[in-house]
Coordinates of C-alpha atoms in Angstrom, one line a residue:
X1 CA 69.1 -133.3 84.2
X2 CA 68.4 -129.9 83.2
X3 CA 68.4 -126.3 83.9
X4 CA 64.6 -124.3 84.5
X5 CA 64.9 -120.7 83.2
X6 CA 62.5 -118.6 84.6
X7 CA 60.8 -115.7 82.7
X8 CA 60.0 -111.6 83.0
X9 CA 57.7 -112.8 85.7
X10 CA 59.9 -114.9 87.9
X11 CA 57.8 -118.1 86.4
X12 CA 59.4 -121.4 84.6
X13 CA 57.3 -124.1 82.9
X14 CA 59.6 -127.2 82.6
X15 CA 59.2 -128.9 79.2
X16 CA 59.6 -132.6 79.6
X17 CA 62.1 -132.4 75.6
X18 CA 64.5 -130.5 78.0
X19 CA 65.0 -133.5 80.9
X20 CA 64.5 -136.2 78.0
X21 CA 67.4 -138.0 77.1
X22 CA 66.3 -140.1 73.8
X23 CA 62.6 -142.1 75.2
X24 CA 61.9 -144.3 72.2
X25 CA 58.5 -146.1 70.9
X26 CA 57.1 -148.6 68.9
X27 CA 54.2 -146.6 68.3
X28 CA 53.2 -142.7 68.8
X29 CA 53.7 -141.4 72.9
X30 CA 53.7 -138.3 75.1
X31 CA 56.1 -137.0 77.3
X32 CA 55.3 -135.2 80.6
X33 CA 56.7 -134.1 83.5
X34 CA 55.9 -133.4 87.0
X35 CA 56.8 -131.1 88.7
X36 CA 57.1 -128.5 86.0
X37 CA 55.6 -125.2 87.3
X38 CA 58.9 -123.3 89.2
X39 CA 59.1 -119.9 91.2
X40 CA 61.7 -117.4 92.3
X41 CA 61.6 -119.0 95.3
X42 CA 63.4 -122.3 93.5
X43 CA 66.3 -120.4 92.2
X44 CA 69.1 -122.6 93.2
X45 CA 67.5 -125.5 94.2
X46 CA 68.1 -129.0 93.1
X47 CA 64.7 -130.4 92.1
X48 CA 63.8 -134.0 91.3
X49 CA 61.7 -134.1 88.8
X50 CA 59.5 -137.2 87.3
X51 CA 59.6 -137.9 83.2
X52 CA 56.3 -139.8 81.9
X53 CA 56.1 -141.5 79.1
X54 CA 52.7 -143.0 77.4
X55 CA 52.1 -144.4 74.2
X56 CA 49.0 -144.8 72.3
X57 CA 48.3 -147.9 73.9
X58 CA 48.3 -146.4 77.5
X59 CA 51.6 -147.9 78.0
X60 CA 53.8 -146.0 80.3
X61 CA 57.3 -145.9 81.9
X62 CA 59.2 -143.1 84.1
X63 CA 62.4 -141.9 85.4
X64 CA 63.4 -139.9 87.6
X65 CA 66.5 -137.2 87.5
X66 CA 66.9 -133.4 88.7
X67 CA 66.8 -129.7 87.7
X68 CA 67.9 -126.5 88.8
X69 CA 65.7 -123.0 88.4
X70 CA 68.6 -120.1 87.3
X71 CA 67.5 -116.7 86.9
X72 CA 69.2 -115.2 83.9
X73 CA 66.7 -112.0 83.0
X74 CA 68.0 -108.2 83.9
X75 CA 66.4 -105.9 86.0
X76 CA 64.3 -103.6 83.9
X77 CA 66.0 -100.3 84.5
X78 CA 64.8 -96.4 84.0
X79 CA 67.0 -93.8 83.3
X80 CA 66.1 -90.1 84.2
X81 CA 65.5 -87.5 81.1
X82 CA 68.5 -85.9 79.4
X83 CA 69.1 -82.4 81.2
X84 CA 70.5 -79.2 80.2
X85 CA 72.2 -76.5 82.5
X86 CA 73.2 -73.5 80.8
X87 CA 75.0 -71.2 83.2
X88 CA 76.1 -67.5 83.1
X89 CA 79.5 -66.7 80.5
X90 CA 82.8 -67.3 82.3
X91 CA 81.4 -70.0 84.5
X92 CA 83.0 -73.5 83.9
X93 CA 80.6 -75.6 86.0
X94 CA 76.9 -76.0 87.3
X95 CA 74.5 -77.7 89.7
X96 CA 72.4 -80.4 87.7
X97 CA 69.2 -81.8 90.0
X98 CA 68.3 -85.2 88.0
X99 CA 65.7 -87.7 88.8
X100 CA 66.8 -90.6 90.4
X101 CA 67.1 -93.9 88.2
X102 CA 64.3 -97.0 88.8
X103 CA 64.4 -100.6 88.1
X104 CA 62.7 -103.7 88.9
X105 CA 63.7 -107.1 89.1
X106 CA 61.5 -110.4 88.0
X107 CA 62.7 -111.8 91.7
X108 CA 64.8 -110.3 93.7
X109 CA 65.7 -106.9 94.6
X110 CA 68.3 -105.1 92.7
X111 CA 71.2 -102.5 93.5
X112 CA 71.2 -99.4 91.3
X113 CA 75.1 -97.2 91.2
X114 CA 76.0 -94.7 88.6
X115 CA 79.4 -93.9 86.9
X116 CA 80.0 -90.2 88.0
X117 CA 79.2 -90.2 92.0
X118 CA 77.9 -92.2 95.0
X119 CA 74.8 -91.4 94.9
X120 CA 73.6 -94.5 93.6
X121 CA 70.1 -94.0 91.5
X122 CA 71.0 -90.0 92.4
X123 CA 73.3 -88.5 89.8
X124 CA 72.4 -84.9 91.0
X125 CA 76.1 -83.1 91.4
X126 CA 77.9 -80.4 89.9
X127 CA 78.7 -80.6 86.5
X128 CA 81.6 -80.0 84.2
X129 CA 80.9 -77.5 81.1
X130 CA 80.1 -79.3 78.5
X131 CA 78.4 -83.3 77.8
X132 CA 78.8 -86.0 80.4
X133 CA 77.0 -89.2 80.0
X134 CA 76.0 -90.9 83.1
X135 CA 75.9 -94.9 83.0
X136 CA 73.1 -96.2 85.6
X137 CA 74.2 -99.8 85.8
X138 CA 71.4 -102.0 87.8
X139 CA 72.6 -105.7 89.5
X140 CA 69.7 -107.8 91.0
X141 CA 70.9 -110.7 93.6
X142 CA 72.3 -113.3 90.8
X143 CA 74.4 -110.6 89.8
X144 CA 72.2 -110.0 86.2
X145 CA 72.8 -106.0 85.1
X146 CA 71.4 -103.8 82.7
X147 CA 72.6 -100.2 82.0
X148 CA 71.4 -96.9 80.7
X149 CA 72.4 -93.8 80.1
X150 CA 71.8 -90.1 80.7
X151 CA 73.4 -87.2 78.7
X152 CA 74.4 -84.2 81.0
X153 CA 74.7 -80.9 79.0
X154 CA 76.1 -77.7 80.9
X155 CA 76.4 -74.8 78.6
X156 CA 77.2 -71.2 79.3
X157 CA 74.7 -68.6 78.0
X158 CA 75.2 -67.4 74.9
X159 CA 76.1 -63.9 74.8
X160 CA 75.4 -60.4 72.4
X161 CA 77.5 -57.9 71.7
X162 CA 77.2 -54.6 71.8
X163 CA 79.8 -52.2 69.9
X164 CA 80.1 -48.9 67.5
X165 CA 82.2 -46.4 68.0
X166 CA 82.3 -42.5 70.0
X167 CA 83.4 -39.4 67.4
X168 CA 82.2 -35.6 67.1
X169 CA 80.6 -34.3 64.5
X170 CA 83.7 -33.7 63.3
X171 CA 85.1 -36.8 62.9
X172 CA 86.9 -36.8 65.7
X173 CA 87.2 -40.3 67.7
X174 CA 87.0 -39.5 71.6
X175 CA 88.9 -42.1 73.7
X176 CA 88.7 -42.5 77.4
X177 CA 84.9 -42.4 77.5
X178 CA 82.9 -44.3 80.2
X179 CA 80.4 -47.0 78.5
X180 CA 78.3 -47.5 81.5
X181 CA 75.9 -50.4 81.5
X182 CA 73.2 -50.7 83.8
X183 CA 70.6 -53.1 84.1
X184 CA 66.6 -53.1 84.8
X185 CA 66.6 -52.2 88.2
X186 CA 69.5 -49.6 87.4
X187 CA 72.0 -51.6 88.6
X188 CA 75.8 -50.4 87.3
X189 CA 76.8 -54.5 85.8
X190 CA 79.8 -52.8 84.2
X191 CA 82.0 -50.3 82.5
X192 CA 83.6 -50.4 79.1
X193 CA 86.2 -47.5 78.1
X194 CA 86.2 -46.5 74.6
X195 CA 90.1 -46.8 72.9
X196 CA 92.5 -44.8 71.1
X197 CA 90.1 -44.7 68.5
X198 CA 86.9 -43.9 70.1
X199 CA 85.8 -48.0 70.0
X200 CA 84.1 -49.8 72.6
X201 CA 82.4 -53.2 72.8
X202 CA 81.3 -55.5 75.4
X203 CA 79.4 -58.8 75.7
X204 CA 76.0 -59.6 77.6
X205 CA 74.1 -62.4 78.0
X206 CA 71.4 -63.4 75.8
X207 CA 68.4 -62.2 76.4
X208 CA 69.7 -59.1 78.6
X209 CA 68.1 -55.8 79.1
X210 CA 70.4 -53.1 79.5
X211 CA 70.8 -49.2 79.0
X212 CA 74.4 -47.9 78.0
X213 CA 75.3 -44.0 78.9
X214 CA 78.6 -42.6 77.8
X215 CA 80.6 -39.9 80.2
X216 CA 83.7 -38.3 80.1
X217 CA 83.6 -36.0 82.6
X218 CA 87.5 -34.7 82.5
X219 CA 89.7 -31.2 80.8
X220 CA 86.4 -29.3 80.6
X221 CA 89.0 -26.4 78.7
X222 CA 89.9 -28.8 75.6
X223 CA 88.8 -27.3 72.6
X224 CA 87.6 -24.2 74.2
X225 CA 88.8 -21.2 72.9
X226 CA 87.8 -17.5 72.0
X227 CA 87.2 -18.3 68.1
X228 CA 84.1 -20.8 70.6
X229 CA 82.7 -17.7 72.7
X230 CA 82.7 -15.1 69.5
X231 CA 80.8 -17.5 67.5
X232 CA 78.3 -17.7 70.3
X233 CA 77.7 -14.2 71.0
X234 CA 76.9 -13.7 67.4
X235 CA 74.6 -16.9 67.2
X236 CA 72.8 -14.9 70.8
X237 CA 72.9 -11.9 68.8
X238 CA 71.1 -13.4 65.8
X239 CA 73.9 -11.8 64.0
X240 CA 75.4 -15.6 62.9
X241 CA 73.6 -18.5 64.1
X242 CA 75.1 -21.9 64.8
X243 CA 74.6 -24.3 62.0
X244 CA 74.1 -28.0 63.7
X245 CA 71.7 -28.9 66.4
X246 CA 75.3 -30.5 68.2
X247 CA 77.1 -26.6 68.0
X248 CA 73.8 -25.5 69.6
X249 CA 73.5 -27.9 72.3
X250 CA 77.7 -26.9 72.9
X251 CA 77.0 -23.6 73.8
X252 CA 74.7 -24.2 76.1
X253 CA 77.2 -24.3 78.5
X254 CA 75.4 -23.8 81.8
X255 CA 72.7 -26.5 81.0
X256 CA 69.5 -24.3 81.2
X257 CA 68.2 -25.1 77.5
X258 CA 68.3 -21.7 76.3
X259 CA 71.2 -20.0 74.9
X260 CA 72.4 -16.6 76.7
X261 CA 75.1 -14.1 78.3
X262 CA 75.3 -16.5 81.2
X263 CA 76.5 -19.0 78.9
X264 CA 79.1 -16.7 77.5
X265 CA 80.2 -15.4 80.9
X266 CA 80.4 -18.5 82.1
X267 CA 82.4 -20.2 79.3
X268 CA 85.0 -16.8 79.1
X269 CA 85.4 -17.4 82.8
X270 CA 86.6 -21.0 82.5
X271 CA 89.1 -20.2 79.1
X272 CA 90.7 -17.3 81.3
X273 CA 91.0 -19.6 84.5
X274 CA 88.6 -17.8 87.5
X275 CA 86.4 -21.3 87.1
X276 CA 88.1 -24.7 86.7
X277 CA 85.3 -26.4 85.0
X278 CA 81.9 -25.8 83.5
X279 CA 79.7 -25.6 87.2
X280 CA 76.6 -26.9 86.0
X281 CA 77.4 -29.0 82.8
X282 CA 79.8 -32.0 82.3
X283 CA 82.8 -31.4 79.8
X284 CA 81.0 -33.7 77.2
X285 CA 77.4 -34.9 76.0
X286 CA 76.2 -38.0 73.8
X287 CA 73.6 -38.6 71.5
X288 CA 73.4 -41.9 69.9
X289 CA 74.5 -41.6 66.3
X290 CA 71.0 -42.3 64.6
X291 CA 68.9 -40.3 66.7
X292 CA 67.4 -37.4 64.5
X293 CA 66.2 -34.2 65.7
X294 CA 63.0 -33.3 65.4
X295 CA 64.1 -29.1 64.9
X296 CA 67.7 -28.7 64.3
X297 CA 67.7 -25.0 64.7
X298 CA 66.4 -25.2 68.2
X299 CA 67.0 -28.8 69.7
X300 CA 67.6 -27.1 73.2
X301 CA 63.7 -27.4 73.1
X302 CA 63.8 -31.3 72.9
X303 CA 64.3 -34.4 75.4
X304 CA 67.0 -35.7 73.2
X305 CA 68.4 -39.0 74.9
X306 CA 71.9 -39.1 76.2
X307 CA 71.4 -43.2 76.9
X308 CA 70.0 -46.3 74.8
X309 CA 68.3 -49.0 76.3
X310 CA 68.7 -52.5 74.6
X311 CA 65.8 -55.3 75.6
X312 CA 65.5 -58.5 76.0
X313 CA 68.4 -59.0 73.3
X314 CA 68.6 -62.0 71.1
X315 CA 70.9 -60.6 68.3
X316 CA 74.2 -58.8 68.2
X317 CA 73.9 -54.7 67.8
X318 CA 77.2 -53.7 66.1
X319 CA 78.0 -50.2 65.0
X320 CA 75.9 -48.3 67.6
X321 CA 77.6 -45.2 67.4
X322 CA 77.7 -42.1 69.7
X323 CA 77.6 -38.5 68.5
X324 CA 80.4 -36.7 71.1
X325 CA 79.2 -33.1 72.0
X326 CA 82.3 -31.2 73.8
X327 CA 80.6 -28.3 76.0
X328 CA 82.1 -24.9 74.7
X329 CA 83.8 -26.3 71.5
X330 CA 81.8 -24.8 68.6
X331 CA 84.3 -25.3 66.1
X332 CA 85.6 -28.5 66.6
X333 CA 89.0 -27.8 68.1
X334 CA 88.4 -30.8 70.7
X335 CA 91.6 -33.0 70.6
X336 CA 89.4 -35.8 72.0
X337 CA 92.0 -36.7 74.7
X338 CA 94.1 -38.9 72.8
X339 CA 96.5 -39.7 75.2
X340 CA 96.6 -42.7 77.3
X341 CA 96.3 -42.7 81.1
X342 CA 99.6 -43.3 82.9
X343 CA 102.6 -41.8 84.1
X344 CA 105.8 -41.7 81.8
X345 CA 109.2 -40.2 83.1
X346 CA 110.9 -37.7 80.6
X347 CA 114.7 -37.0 80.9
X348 CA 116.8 -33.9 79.2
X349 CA 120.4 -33.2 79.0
X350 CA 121.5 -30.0 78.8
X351 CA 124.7 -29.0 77.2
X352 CA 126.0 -25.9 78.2
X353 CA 128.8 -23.6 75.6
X354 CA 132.0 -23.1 77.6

């Protein structure tokens, strides 16, 4: 007896050495067998099979005996491509779409499952942050499997960061500004708030385009003071004119670009308390740091930009400082608001001399 194995294509050609048990000769013979062409359709069966042997002579004896066809050969089996998901910072999972797995079989038909759901061939889920390998396993009907594998990579967007710090021209560091970030469209996508010591910094994703515009909008009377208003009536009256473009654009305290008794009435009547706040200009302005002006004596008559637009980043922008203008400080008594927001409860105990 024997055992048929049949090939890649679901074929077996018997050869008679595997049936023959010892056929001896005087002389040189042949061995053949019939039948000894098998099918998938054979797997299983119990075949009797006839052994012929014939010498030189033409002398020839046979015997009969029996084989079985077995199917030992895997399903070829496909695996879909790698994939990689990268998903937005903070998020800890993704939807991957894969290809489904293939196979074929030399004769039968063949299951395919995979190791992470039910899908079967389809592996398409949500994904875990980071690498999963899939493991397609596929079983034909004689329970013959060959695996595979597919690598799953879900990896959050790398992001830039963009940081410097807010100060006058003084020096001094100006907390509690507004680092507002819009998008393309001009979308608000979020607000930083500049520190103690005037830093800010914030993350975006790669490949962002984004604008940042400082405000501080509050205690429009810090670092106001006479010593300011003289020092602007003399610059109006050419007697003692202001020596930085950031003094200049200061005392332009009702925003009309030109430097007048309006802006000196205006700025008196907010240091003595008939107006509240400046009625036409915010209590600060900001220039980025490395902007230079094109006529320092008269920047009033320039566009100078009070945002910076950052596109299509790829690379981290560090140190992108802000020059901080406080409207009606011309001599640099802003305090900067160094306090920090909240409400703290003082007590006092008086002691009173009998």
């Amino acid at each position: 007896s024997g055992i048929a194995y049949l090939d890649e294509n679901g074929e077996a050609i018997l050869n008679p050495n595997v049936i023959d048990n010892g056929a001896s000769d005087n002389c040189d013979f042949s061995l053949s067998v019939f039948p000894n062409s098998f099918d998938c359709d054979n797997i299983g069966d119990t075949i009797i099979v006839t052994l012929t042997a014939i010498d030189s002579s033409g002398n020839e004896d046979d015997c009969m005996t029996f084989v079985t066809v077995a199917d030992t050969i895997p399903p070829d089996l496909w695996c879909p491509d790698d994939q990689l998901l990268v998903i937005a910072p903070g998020e800890t999972e993704g939807f991957v779409a894969i290809d489904s797995a293939m196979a074929i079989d030399n004769c039968t038909s063949e299951s395919i499952v995979n190791n992470f759901n039910a899908g079967g061939p389809d592996a398409s889920d949500t994904y875990p942050l980071g690498n999963t390998l899939v493991v397609f396993t596929a079983t034909d009907d004689f329970g013959n499997e060959s695996d595979c594998l597919t690598e799953i990579i879900v990896t959050n967007l790398p992001t830039q960061i963009i940081a410097g710090e807010v100060y006058t021209e003084y020096g001094t560091t100006i907390n509690e500004a507004l680092m507002i970030v819009t998008d393309a469209a001009g979308d608000t996508i979020l607000i930083d708030t500049t520190n103690m010591d005037g830093e800010y910094g914030f993350s975006l994703p790669w490949g962002s385009t984004a604008t940042v515009t400082p405000e501080k909008d509050n205690n429009h009377l810090d670092g106001v003071t006479t010593q300011s208003a003289i020092l602007i009536q003399r610059h109006i009256l050419f007697i003692d004119t202001l020596d930085s473009p950031f003094k200049i654009i200061a005392a332009d305290i009702n925003d009309d670009g030109v430097l007048s008794t309006g802006d000196l009435v205006e700025l008196i009547s907010v240091i003595v308390g008939i107006l509240p706040e400046f009625l036409n200009n915010t209590s600060y302005r900001f220039i980025p740091e490395d902007y230079v002006f094109i006529n320092r004596l008269n920047p009033l008559l320039e566009n100078w930009p009070e945002y910076k637009t950052y596109i299509n980043m790829t690379q981290d922008s560090l140190n992108e400082d802000w020059i901080a203008i406080k409207i009606g400080d011309v001599t640099g008594s802003t305090s900067g608001m160094r306090y920090v927001s909240g409400e703290v409860e003082f007590f006092a105990e008086v002691n009173r001399n009998e």
